[in-house]
XYZ file of C-alpha atoms in Angstrom:
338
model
C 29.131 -25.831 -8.852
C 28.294 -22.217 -7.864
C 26.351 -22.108 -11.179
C 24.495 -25.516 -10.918
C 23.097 -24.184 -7.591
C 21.613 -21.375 -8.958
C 20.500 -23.256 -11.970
C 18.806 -25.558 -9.383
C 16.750 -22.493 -7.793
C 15.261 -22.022 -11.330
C 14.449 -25.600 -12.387
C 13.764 -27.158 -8.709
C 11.171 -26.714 -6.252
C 13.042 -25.057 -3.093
C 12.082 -25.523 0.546
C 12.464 -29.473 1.035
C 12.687 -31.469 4.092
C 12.719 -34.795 4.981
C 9.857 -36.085 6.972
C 10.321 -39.208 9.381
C 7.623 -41.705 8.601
C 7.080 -45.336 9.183
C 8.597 -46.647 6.176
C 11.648 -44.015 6.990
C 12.166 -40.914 5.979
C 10.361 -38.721 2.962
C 11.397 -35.934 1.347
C 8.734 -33.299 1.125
C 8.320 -29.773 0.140
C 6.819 -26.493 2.080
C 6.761 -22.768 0.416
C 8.496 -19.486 0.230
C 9.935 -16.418 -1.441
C 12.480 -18.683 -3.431
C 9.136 -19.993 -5.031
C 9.142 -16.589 -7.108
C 12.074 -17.422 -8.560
C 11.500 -20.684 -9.466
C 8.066 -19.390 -11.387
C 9.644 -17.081 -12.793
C 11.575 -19.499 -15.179
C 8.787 -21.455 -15.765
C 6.838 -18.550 -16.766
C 9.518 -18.053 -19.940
C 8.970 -21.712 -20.811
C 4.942 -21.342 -20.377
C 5.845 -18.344 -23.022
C 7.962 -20.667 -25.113
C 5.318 -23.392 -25.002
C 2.488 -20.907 -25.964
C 4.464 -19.753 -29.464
C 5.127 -23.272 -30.127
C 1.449 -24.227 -30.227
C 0.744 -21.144 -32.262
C 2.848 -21.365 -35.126
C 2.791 -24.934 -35.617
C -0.552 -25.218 -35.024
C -3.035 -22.978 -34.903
C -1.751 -20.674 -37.289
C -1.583 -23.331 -39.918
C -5.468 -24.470 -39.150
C -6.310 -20.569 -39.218
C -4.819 -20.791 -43.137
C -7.159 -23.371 -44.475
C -10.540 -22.178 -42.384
C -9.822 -18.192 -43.836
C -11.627 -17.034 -40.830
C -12.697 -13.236 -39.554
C -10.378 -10.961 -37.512
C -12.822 -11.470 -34.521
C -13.091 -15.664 -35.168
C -9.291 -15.628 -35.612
C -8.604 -13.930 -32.008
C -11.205 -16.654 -30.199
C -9.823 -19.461 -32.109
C -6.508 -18.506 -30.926
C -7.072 -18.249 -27.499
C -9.740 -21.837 -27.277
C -6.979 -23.533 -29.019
C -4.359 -22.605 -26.486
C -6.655 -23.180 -23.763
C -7.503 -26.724 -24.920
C -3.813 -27.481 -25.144
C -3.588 -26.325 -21.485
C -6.965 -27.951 -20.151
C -6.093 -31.069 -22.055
C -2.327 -31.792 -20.601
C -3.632 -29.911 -16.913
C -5.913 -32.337 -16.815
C -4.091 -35.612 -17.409
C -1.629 -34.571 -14.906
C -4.338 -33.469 -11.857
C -5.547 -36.549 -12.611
C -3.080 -38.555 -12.016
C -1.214 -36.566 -9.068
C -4.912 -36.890 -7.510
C -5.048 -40.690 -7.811
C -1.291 -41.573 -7.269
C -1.660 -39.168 -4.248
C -4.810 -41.039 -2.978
C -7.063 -37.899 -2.372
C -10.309 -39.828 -4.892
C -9.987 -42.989 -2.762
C -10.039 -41.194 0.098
C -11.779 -37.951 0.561
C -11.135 -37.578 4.219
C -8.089 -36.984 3.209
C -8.850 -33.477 1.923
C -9.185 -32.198 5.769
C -7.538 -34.640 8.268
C -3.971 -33.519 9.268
C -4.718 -30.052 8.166
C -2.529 -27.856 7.546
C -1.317 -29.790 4.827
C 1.766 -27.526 5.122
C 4.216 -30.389 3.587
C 3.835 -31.215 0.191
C 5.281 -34.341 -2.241
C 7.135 -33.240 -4.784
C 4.471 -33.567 -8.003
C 1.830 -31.595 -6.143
C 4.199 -28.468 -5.024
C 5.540 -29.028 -8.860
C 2.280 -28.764 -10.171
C 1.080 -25.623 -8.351
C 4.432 -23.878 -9.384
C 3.244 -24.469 -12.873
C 0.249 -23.263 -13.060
C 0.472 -20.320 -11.472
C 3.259 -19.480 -14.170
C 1.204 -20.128 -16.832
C -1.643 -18.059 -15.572
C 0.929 -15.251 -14.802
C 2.095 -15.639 -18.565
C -0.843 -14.988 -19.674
C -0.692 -11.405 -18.661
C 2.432 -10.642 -21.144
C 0.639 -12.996 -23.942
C -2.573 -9.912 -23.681
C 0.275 -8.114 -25.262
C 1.996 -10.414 -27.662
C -1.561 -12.107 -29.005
C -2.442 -8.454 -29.789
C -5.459 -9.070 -28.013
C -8.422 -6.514 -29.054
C -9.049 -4.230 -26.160
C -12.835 -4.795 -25.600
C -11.650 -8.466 -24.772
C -8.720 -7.683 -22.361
C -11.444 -6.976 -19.306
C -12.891 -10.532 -19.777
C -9.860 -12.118 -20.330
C -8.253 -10.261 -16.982
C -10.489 -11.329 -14.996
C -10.529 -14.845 -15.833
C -6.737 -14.906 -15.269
C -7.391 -13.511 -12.012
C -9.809 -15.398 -10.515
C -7.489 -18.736 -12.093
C -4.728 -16.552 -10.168
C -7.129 -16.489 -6.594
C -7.820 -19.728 -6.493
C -4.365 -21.428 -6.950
C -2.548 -19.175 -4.747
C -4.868 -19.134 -2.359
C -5.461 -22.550 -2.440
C -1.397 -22.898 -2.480
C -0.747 -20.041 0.655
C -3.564 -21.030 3.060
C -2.683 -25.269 3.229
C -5.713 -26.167 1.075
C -3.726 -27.849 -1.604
C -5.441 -31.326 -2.060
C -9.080 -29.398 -2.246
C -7.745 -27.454 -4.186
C -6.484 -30.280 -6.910
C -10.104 -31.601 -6.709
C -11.566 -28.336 -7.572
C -8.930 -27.582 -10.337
C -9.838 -30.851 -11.836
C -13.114 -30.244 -12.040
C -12.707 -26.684 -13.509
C -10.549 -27.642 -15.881
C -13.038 -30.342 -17.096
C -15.738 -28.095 -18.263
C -13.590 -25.614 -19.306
C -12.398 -28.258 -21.675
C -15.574 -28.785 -23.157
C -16.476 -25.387 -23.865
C -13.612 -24.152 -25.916
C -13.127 -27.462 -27.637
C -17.110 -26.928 -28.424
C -16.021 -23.465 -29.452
C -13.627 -25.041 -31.609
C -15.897 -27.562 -33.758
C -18.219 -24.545 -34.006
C -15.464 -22.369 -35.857
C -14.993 -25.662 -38.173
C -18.468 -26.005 -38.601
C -21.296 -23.494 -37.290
C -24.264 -26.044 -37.785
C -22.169 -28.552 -34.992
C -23.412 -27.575 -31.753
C -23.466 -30.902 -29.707
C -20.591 -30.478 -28.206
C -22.063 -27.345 -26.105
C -25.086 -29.546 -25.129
C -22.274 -31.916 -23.513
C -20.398 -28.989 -22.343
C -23.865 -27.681 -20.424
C -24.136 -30.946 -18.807
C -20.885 -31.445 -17.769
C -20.427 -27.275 -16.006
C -24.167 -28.059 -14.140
C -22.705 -31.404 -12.959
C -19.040 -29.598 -11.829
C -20.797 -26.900 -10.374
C -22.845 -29.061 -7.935
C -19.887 -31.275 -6.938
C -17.862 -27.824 -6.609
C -20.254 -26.320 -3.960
C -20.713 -29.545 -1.901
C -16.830 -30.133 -1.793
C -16.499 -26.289 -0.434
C -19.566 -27.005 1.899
C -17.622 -30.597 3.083
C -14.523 -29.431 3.406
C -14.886 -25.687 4.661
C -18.281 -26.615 6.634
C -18.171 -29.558 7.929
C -14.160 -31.047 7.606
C -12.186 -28.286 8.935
C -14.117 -26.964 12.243
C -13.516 -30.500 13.542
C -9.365 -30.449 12.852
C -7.371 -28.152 15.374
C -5.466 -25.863 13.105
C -1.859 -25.122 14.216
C -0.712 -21.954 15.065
C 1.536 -19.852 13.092
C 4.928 -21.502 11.876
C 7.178 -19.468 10.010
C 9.929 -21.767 9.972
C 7.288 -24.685 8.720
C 5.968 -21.915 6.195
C 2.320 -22.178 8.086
C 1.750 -19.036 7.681
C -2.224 -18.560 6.683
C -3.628 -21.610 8.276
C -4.274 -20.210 11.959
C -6.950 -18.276 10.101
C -9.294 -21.432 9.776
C -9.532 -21.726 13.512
C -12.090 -18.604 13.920
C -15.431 -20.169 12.511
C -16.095 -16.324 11.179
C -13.271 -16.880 8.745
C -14.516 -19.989 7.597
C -18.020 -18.446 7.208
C -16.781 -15.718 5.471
C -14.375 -17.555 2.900
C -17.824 -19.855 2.337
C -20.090 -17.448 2.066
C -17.985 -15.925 -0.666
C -17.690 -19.015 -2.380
C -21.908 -19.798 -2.701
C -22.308 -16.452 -3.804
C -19.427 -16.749 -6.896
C -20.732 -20.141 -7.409
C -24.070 -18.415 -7.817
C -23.173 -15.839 -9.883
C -21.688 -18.362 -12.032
C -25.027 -20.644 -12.596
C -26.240 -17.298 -13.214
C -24.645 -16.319 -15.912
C -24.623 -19.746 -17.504
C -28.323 -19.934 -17.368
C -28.620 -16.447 -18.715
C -25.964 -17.599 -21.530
C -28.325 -20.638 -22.811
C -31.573 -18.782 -22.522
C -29.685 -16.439 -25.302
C -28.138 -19.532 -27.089
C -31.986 -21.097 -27.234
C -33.544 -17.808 -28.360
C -31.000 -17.115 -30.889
C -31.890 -21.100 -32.261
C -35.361 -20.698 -32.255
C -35.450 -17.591 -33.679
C -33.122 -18.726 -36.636
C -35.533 -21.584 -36.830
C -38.633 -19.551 -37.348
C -36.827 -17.252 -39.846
C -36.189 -20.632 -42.202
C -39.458 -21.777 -41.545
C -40.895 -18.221 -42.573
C -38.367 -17.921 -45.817
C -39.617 -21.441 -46.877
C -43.224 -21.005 -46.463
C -42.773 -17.952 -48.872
C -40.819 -19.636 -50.954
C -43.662 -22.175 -51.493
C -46.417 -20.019 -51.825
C -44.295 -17.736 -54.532
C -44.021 -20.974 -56.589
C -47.857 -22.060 -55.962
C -49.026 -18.063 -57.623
C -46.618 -18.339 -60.414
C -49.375 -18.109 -63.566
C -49.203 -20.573 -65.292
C -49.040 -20.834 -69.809
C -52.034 -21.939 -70.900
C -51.911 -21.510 -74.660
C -49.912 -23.340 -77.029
C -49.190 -21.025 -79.554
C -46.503 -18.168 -80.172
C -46.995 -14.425 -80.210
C -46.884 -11.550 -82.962
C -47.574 -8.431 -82.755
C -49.705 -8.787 -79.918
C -51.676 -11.618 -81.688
C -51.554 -15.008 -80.783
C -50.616 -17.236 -83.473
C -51.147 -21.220 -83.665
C -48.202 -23.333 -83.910
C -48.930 -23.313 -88.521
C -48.639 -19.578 -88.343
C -52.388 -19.222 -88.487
C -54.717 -17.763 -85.753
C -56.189 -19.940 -83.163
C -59.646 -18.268 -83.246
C -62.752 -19.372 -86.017
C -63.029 -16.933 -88.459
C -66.937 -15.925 -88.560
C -69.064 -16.371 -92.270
C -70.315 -14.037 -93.384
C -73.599 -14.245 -94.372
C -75.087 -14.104 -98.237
């Protein structure tokens, strides 16, 4: 039994209570240190998980499309991350409906600090921040090139940010919105990126993937503006609890906090339009000026053939002379005259 226990600290989400309600009692969750431990198993699964996809997948489709060194590192890491979006997605989804956070948005703010959590949501945050945190050892394993480890950092990071944050300061069920959002256009792209590898002429799927980030990035912002803005200033945060694990909530009751934490969020969000505005004005300059090179290497083409002189007589030639088709010269011999 000693074993089992600790066994349990690995596999099981530690910290539970059980929280009187009117149908009785429920059994929730709340965090703390023991959650290290607990993500730090999952973290060797996430590992597992990851070589799985990669030899029984990917690698095989990298066989039969015989792509480039640089192709073969960004298929890699969009087919991994369409694995993850994909399944992430399915199961926000459906903690975010089963938990009744779509049907009711109020819900995002009222009784804040959400410091007790059901069991699927504390579950869920547990795993992704181990498989964001396994991505840090899998810079090393993919043999990721080093002009690509900055990007790739900071992506992992800012996933990192959000979830803990989101997971440390009470803000779990806006957090679950936003995730599901995220992980929605980020879907999108790398499957786009994925088609493209297949097939370079197949760009739809980035035209869908452009709608879909504008549309997440608006409903983004106004759920930071709702929530943050307007949602929060009118619920009296509790003080610090330890013993509840409330340990970063009090911060929400000084409006300059709130301010702060909003005012960082427009100006990422910004940045982020940004850069995906700056990213299609490229894409659209790079088409059009593809375009106008085939246009340019066809009209060419066309007036090459239209100049090509043409044979106009019908005989052969020897030795310089041209000869009819009887061996005899095409011109009139002149009389001479008596």
């Amino acid at each position: 039994q000693v074993t089992a226990k600790t066994a349990f600290l690995f596999i099981l989400p530690q910290y539970n209570v059980s929280v009187p309600t009117a149908e009785g009692e429920l059994v929730q969750y709340h965090y703390g240190l023991k959650d290290l431990v607990t993500i730090l198993f999952y973290i060797f699964i996430a590992i597992t998980l990851h070589a799985v996809v990669q030899e029984y997948a990917l690698d095989k489709i990298n066989r039969r499309l015989h792509l480039s060194k640089v192709k073969h590192s960004k298929f890699n890491e969009s087919g991994q991350l369409v694995a993850f979006h994909l399944t992430s997605l399915i199961w926000c989804l459906y903690v975010v409906v089963t938990e009744g956070y779509i049907s009711n948005p109020r819900s995002l703010w009222e009784n804040y600090p959400h410091v007790y959590l059901p069991f699927q949501v504390k579950f869920f945050y547990l795993c992704q921040l181990a498989y964001w945190l396994h991505a840090l050892p899998e810079l090393y394993f993919q043999k990721v090139r080093k002009e690509e480890i900055p990007r790739q950092l900071r992506c992992i990071m800012l996933y990192l940010v959000h979830i803990a944050g989101a997971y440390l300061l009470n803000l779990t069920r806006l957090g679950l919105i936003l995730l599901l959002l995220q992980y929605l256009a980020e879907f999108f792209f790398h499957m786009a990126q994925l088609v493209y590898f297949t097939d370079e002429n197949n760009e739809k799927l980035f035209n869908v993937w452009a709608v879909v980030f504008v549309v997440t990035r608006l409903f983004t912002l106004t759920l930071y503006i709702l929530v943050i803005g307007f949602g929060l200033p009118r619920v009296e945060s509790q003080a610090l609890d330890p013993e509840r694990g409330n340990l970063f909530s009090f911060l929400f009751n000084n409006i300059l906090f709130r301010m702060s934490v909003l005012l960082l969020v427009c100006l990422f969000q910004a940045s982020v339009m940004w850069r995906f505005i700056h990213f299609q004005l490229r894409r659209w300059r790079e088409y059009w000026k593809e375009q106008s090179s085939r246009k340019r290497a066809a009209a060419t083409a066309a007036t090459r053939q239209q100049t090509k002189p043409l044979k106009r007589d019908s005989g052969y030639h020897e030795n310089g002379v041209v000869k009819a088709e009887n061996g005899t010269s095409p011109r009139t011999k002149k009389l001479k005259s008596p």
